[in-house]
Amino acid sequence: CSSDLIRGEVGEEPAKFPYVQAGATGIHLVRPRHVVVRDLMAGNGTGSLLTIEGETDPTKPPLDANVVVTGLRLMQTQPEAAQVAIRVRGVSRVDMRDITVKGWNAAAVVFENASQCSLNACVLDADRGLPQRVGVRVMQGCSQIALGGLTFAPNVGVGFRLGDCDGAPADAPAASRVLVRRCCLPDAQVFAWLGAVEDAYIESNTATGVRRSVLAAGETCAAPRNVLLQGNLFSWLPGTLDRIGDMPPTIAPESVRLMANLWFSSELPGAFEVIGRPFGVELQPQVFDVDPKVEDRSGEPRTDAAKAFGWKSTTVRVPPPKPRTGAGQRPTETPSPAPGARPAGGN
């Protein structure tokens, strides 16, 4: 389809938008160009409720689609192991905003071989009967993916899975230039899982009640490179967190850089011996002694000293320069820490 507006006629609540009963897929755009989709509802499919698909060969560049999606309501109440709400595959320039997802199984949103795509100001709401295993999954091979202003319901498995190699071509490049900014994620098992991703900027997010780990990684994908955390607020209840950073020994602390972030639980600092310190190299001191007293509904801290952190922060932040590749190092090697920086975690 090309140069089209696909729009539902807005009605009255509760059936405000036209409803698409999904089967193997719900709303499916194939090789779209210059398309706007807005004000529709889709629900209860076995595959993707919304699919935007361009180039199906993952070895070829994504199709320049120029698609805008806004005002959709996607709902799932039925268990289906592979079901996702939104799948963006083989396309570039897709802007999605003001979308509500109510319930999902495998993932709320999946990006595959996609570039220059954004997901902003969306609500990812859970259904009590479904697993909600991953919030947003950015596959190895993607580039320039911006995720901002996402609000999650409690009890998601992994909020962000960045550089996932499961199902990606073995020779696909690492996911690159991924932005996660001003998102709010309560009571998740893991805030972010890092795979084959490089040049990722994770800034001004709030994750409360984390239960397994703030950051995690596996050994099946290539190691992350140049992941920067800045201005985030992480908190958990005493005795509920397994590890702050659940990272295998094959991943060097230098792969993650830490500007100032707030980490709080009343079990700190004594629990560092059990749950470890934040994984990465500290470029700035981390904050451990400020109880943010986060509001349950808004995710906003009540403590003044904590208001510079998290998704409600009004602080304007600029990431530091990317580490240079030192003399004698190949571009694929991990650069040394900045002068004066020290490893902040590991085992």
Coordinates of C-alpha atoms in Angstrom, one line a residue:
C1 CA 0.0 0.0 0.0
S2 CA 1.2 3.5 -0.7
S3 CA 0.1 7.0 0.3
D4 CA -2.9 5.9 2.3
L5 CA -4.8 6.9 5.4
I6 CA -6.3 4.0 7.3
R7 CA -8.6 5.4 10.0
G8 CA -11.4 4.3 12.1
E9 CA -14.4 6.6 12.9
V10 CA -14.1 7.6 16.5
G11 CA -17.3 6.8 18.4
E12 CA -18.4 6.7 22.1
E13 CA -16.9 4.7 24.9
P14 CA -16.5 1.8 25.6
A15 CA -16.5 0.8 21.9
K16 CA -14.7 4.0 20.9
F17 CA -12.8 2.6 17.8
P18 CA -13.7 0.1 15.1
Y19 CA -12.7 -3.4 16.2
V20 CA -10.6 -5.9 14.1
Q21 CA -10.9 -9.5 15.2
A22 CA -7.4 -10.9 14.7
G23 CA -6.6 -14.3 13.5
A24 CA -3.1 -15.2 12.5
T25 CA -2.6 -11.5 12.2
G26 CA -4.8 -8.5 12.8
I27 CA -3.8 -5.3 11.0
H28 CA -1.1 -6.2 8.4
L29 CA 0.7 -3.7 6.3
V30 CA 2.8 -5.3 3.5
R31 CA 5.5 -3.1 1.9
P32 CA 3.8 0.1 3.0
R33 CA 4.9 3.5 1.8
H34 CA 3.6 6.8 3.2
V35 CA 0.8 5.3 5.2
V36 CA -1.0 6.6 8.3
V37 CA -2.9 4.2 10.5
R38 CA -5.0 5.6 13.4
D39 CA -8.0 5.1 15.7
L40 CA -8.5 1.3 15.4
M41 CA -8.8 -1.6 17.8
A42 CA -7.6 -5.2 17.3
G43 CA -7.6 -8.1 19.6
N44 CA -7.1 -11.8 20.4
G45 CA -4.9 -13.1 17.6
T46 CA -2.5 -16.1 17.4
G47 CA 0.2 -14.0 15.8
S48 CA 0.7 -10.2 15.7
L49 CA -2.2 -7.8 16.3
L50 CA -0.3 -5.2 14.2
T51 CA 2.3 -6.2 11.6
I52 CA 4.3 -3.6 9.6
E53 CA 6.4 -5.6 7.1
G54 CA 8.7 -4.5 4.3
E55 CA 11.9 -6.4 3.3
T56 CA 11.5 -10.0 4.3
D57 CA 15.1 -10.9 3.4
P58 CA 17.1 -10.0 6.6
T59 CA 20.3 -9.6 4.6
K60 CA 18.9 -6.7 2.6
P61 CA 18.4 -3.1 3.9
P62 CA 15.0 -2.3 5.3
L63 CA 12.3 -0.8 3.1
D64 CA 11.9 3.0 3.4
A65 CA 8.3 2.9 4.6
N66 CA 7.5 6.3 6.2
V67 CA 4.6 5.0 8.3
V68 CA 2.8 6.7 11.2
V69 CA 0.7 4.7 13.6
T70 CA -1.3 6.5 16.3
G71 CA -4.3 6.0 18.5
L72 CA -4.5 2.2 18.3
R73 CA -5.9 -0.1 21.1
L74 CA -4.6 -3.6 20.9
M75 CA -6.0 -6.2 23.3
Q76 CA -5.2 -9.9 24.1
T77 CA -6.9 -12.1 26.6
Q78 CA -6.1 -15.5 25.1
P79 CA -2.9 -17.5 25.8
E80 CA -0.9 -18.0 22.6
A81 CA 2.8 -18.8 23.1
A82 CA 4.1 -16.8 20.1
Q83 CA 1.6 -14.0 20.1
V84 CA 2.9 -10.4 20.1
A85 CA 1.0 -7.1 19.9
I86 CA 3.2 -5.2 17.4
R87 CA 5.8 -6.6 15.0
V88 CA 7.9 -4.2 12.9
R89 CA 10.0 -6.1 10.4
G90 CA 12.2 -5.0 7.5
V91 CA 11.2 -1.4 7.4
S92 CA 12.6 2.0 8.2
R93 CA 11.0 5.3 9.3
V94 CA 8.1 4.0 11.3
D95 CA 6.7 6.3 14.0
M96 CA 4.3 4.8 16.6
R97 CA 2.8 6.8 19.4
D98 CA -0.3 7.0 21.6
I99 CA -0.9 3.2 21.5
T100 CA -2.4 1.2 24.3
V101 CA -1.6 -2.5 24.5
K102 CA -3.7 -4.5 26.9
G103 CA -2.3 -8.0 27.5
W104 CA 0.2 -10.0 25.4
N105 CA 2.1 -13.2 25.5
A106 CA 5.6 -13.3 24.0
A107 CA 6.3 -9.6 23.6
A108 CA 4.4 -6.3 23.4
V109 CA 6.6 -4.9 20.6
V110 CA 9.2 -6.6 18.4
F111 CA 11.6 -4.8 16.0
E112 CA 13.3 -7.0 13.4
N113 CA 15.8 -5.7 10.8
A114 CA 14.3 -2.2 11.4
S115 CA 15.9 1.2 11.4
Q116 CA 14.9 4.8 12.2
C117 CA 11.8 3.6 14.1
S118 CA 10.3 5.1 17.3
L119 CA 7.8 4.1 19.9
N120 CA 6.6 7.0 22.1
A121 CA 3.9 7.8 24.7
C122 CA 2.5 4.3 24.8
V123 CA 0.8 2.3 27.5
L124 CA 1.8 -1.4 27.9
D125 CA -0.9 -2.8 30.2
A126 CA -0.9 -6.4 31.5
D127 CA -3.6 -9.0 31.5
R128 CA -3.6 -11.1 34.7
G129 CA -4.0 -14.3 32.8
L130 CA -1.1 -13.8 30.4
P131 CA 2.7 -14.1 30.9
Q132 CA 3.8 -10.7 29.4
R133 CA 7.3 -12.2 29.0
V134 CA 9.0 -9.2 27.3
G135 CA 7.9 -5.6 26.9
V136 CA 10.0 -4.4 23.9
R137 CA 12.3 -6.7 22.0
V138 CA 14.9 -5.1 19.7
M139 CA 16.5 -7.8 17.6
Q140 CA 20.2 -8.0 16.5
G141 CA 20.4 -6.2 13.1
C142 CA 18.2 -3.2 14.1
S143 CA 19.6 0.4 14.2
Q144 CA 18.4 3.8 15.4
I145 CA 15.4 2.6 17.5
A146 CA 14.0 5.2 20.0
L147 CA 11.8 4.1 22.9
G148 CA 10.4 6.9 25.0
G149 CA 7.6 7.7 27.4
L150 CA 6.4 4.1 27.8
T151 CA 4.4 3.2 30.9
F152 CA 4.2 -0.4 31.9
A153 CA 1.7 -2.2 34.1
P154 CA 3.3 -4.3 36.9
N155 CA 4.6 -7.8 36.6
V156 CA 6.2 -7.8 33.1
G157 CA 9.0 -10.4 32.7
V158 CA 11.8 -8.4 31.0
G159 CA 11.1 -4.8 30.2
F160 CA 13.6 -4.3 27.4
R161 CA 15.5 -7.0 25.5
L162 CA 18.1 -5.2 23.5
G163 CA 20.2 -6.9 20.8
D164 CA 18.4 -10.2 21.0
C165 CA 20.0 -12.8 18.7
D166 CA 17.3 -15.5 19.1
G167 CA 16.0 -16.0 15.6
A168 CA 18.2 -13.3 14.0
P169 CA 20.7 -14.3 11.2
A170 CA 24.0 -15.4 12.7
D171 CA 25.9 -12.7 10.6
A172 CA 23.5 -9.9 11.5
P173 CA 25.3 -6.8 12.9
A174 CA 24.7 -5.8 16.5
A175 CA 21.7 -3.7 17.2
S176 CA 23.0 -0.2 17.3
R177 CA 22.0 3.3 18.5
V178 CA 19.1 2.2 20.7
L179 CA 17.6 4.8 23.0
V180 CA 15.5 4.0 26.0
R181 CA 14.3 7.2 27.7
R182 CA 11.7 8.3 30.3
C183 CA 10.0 4.9 30.7
C184 CA 8.3 3.7 33.8
L185 CA 8.4 0.0 34.7
P186 CA 7.1 -1.3 38.0
D187 CA 7.5 -4.8 39.5
A188 CA 9.3 -6.4 36.6
Q189 CA 11.6 -9.4 36.8
V190 CA 14.3 -7.6 34.8
F191 CA 14.6 -4.0 33.7
A192 CA 16.8 -4.6 30.7
W193 CA 18.5 -7.6 29.1
L194 CA 21.5 -6.8 27.0
G195 CA 22.6 -9.0 24.0
A196 CA 24.4 -8.0 20.8
V197 CA 23.8 -4.2 21.2
E198 CA 26.1 -1.3 20.9
D199 CA 25.9 2.4 21.4
A200 CA 22.7 2.1 23.6
Y201 CA 21.7 5.1 25.7
I202 CA 19.4 4.2 28.7
E203 CA 18.5 7.5 30.3
S204 CA 16.0 8.9 32.9
N205 CA 13.9 5.7 33.4
T206 CA 12.2 4.5 36.6
A207 CA 12.1 0.8 37.5
T208 CA 10.6 0.1 41.0
G209 CA 10.1 -3.3 42.7
V210 CA 12.6 -5.1 40.4
R211 CA 12.7 -8.7 41.5
R212 CA 15.4 -10.6 39.6
S213 CA 18.0 -8.1 38.3
V214 CA 18.2 -4.6 37.0
L215 CA 20.5 -5.6 34.1
A216 CA 21.0 -9.1 32.8
A217 CA 22.7 -10.8 29.9
G218 CA 23.3 -14.3 28.5
E219 CA 26.1 -16.0 26.8
T220 CA 24.3 -17.1 23.6
C221 CA 24.6 -13.6 22.0
A222 CA 27.6 -11.4 21.3
A223 CA 28.5 -9.2 24.2
P224 CA 27.1 -5.6 24.5
R225 CA 29.4 -2.6 23.8
N226 CA 29.2 1.0 24.8
V227 CA 25.9 0.9 26.8
L228 CA 25.4 4.0 28.8
L229 CA 23.1 4.4 31.8
Q230 CA 22.4 8.0 33.1
G231 CA 19.8 9.6 35.4
N232 CA 17.9 6.4 36.0
L233 CA 16.0 5.5 39.2
F234 CA 16.1 1.8 40.3
S235 CA 14.5 0.6 43.6
W236 CA 13.5 -2.8 45.1
L237 CA 12.3 -4.2 48.4
P238 CA 14.8 -5.8 50.8
G239 CA 15.4 -9.5 50.1
T240 CA 13.6 -9.5 46.7
L241 CA 16.4 -8.9 44.3
D242 CA 18.7 -11.8 43.2
R243 CA 21.5 -9.6 41.7
I244 CA 21.8 -6.0 40.7
G245 CA 23.6 -7.1 37.5
D246 CA 23.2 -10.7 36.4
M247 CA 26.0 -10.7 33.9
P248 CA 28.1 -13.7 32.8
P249 CA 31.9 -13.5 33.3
T250 CA 32.4 -13.3 29.6
I251 CA 31.1 -9.7 29.6
A252 CA 33.6 -7.1 30.6
P253 CA 32.4 -4.3 33.0
E254 CA 33.8 -1.8 30.4
S255 CA 30.9 -2.7 28.1
V256 CA 28.5 -0.7 30.4
R257 CA 29.3 2.9 31.5
L258 CA 27.5 4.5 34.4
M259 CA 26.9 8.2 34.7
A260 CA 25.0 9.2 37.9
N261 CA 22.1 6.9 38.7
L262 CA 20.0 6.3 41.8
W263 CA 19.8 2.8 43.2
F264 CA 17.8 2.3 46.4
S265 CA 16.8 -0.4 48.8
S266 CA 16.8 -0.2 52.6
E267 CA 19.0 -3.3 52.5
L268 CA 21.9 -1.3 51.1
P269 CA 24.9 -1.1 51.6
G270 CA 25.0 -4.3 53.6
A271 CA 23.4 -6.4 50.8
F272 CA 26.2 -5.6 48.3
E273 CA 28.0 -8.7 49.4
V274 CA 25.0 -10.8 48.3
I275 CA 23.5 -9.0 45.3
G276 CA 26.6 -7.3 44.1
R277 CA 27.2 -3.7 43.0
P278 CA 25.9 -2.1 39.8
F279 CA 27.6 -3.7 36.8
G280 CA 29.8 -1.4 34.7
V281 CA 32.4 1.3 34.9
E282 CA 31.5 4.4 37.0
L283 CA 32.1 7.6 35.2
Q284 CA 30.3 9.5 38.0
P285 CA 29.4 8.4 41.5
Q286 CA 26.3 6.4 42.0
V287 CA 23.7 7.4 44.5
F288 CA 22.7 4.7 47.1
D289 CA 21.6 6.6 50.2
V290 CA 18.5 8.6 49.0
D291 CA 15.1 7.0 49.5
P292 CA 13.1 8.3 46.6
K293 CA 9.7 7.5 48.1
V294 CA 8.2 6.9 44.7
E295 CA 4.5 7.4 44.3
D296 CA 2.8 4.2 43.3
R297 CA 0.5 5.8 40.7
S298 CA 2.7 8.3 39.0
G299 CA 6.2 6.8 39.5
E300 CA 7.3 10.2 40.7
P301 CA 9.7 10.5 43.7
R302 CA 8.6 12.6 46.6
T303 CA 12.1 13.1 48.0
D304 CA 13.7 16.3 46.6
A305 CA 17.1 14.8 46.3
A306 CA 15.7 12.1 44.0
K307 CA 13.8 14.3 41.6
A308 CA 16.7 14.7 39.3
F309 CA 16.4 10.9 38.5
G310 CA 13.8 8.8 36.8
W311 CA 11.2 9.3 34.2
K312 CA 9.6 12.4 35.8
S313 CA 13.0 14.2 36.0
T314 CA 13.1 17.6 34.3
T315 CA 16.9 17.5 34.1
V316 CA 18.3 17.9 30.6
R317 CA 21.1 15.4 30.1
V318 CA 23.6 15.0 27.3
P319 CA 25.5 11.8 27.0
P320 CA 29.3 11.9 27.3
P321 CA 31.4 11.3 24.2
K322 CA 31.7 7.8 23.0
P323 CA 34.9 6.1 24.1
R324 CA 37.6 6.3 21.5
T325 CA 39.3 3.2 20.3
G326 CA 42.8 3.3 21.8
A327 CA 46.0 2.9 19.9
G328 CA 46.7 -0.7 19.1
Q329 CA 43.1 -1.8 19.6
R330 CA 41.0 -3.1 16.9
P331 CA 37.5 -1.5 16.5
T332 CA 36.0 -4.8 17.8
E333 CA 37.9 -4.7 21.1
T334 CA 36.5 -3.2 24.2
P335 CA 38.1 0.3 25.0
S336 CA 39.8 0.8 28.3
P337 CA 37.9 2.6 31.0
A338 CA 38.1 6.4 31.1
P339 CA 40.9 7.8 33.2
G340 CA 40.0 7.7 36.9
A341 CA 37.0 5.4 36.2
R342 CA 36.7 2.2 38.2
P343 CA 34.7 -1.0 37.7
A344 CA 31.5 -0.7 39.7
G345 CA 30.4 -4.3 39.6
G346 CA 30.8 -7.8 38.3
N347 CA 30.8 -10.8 40.5

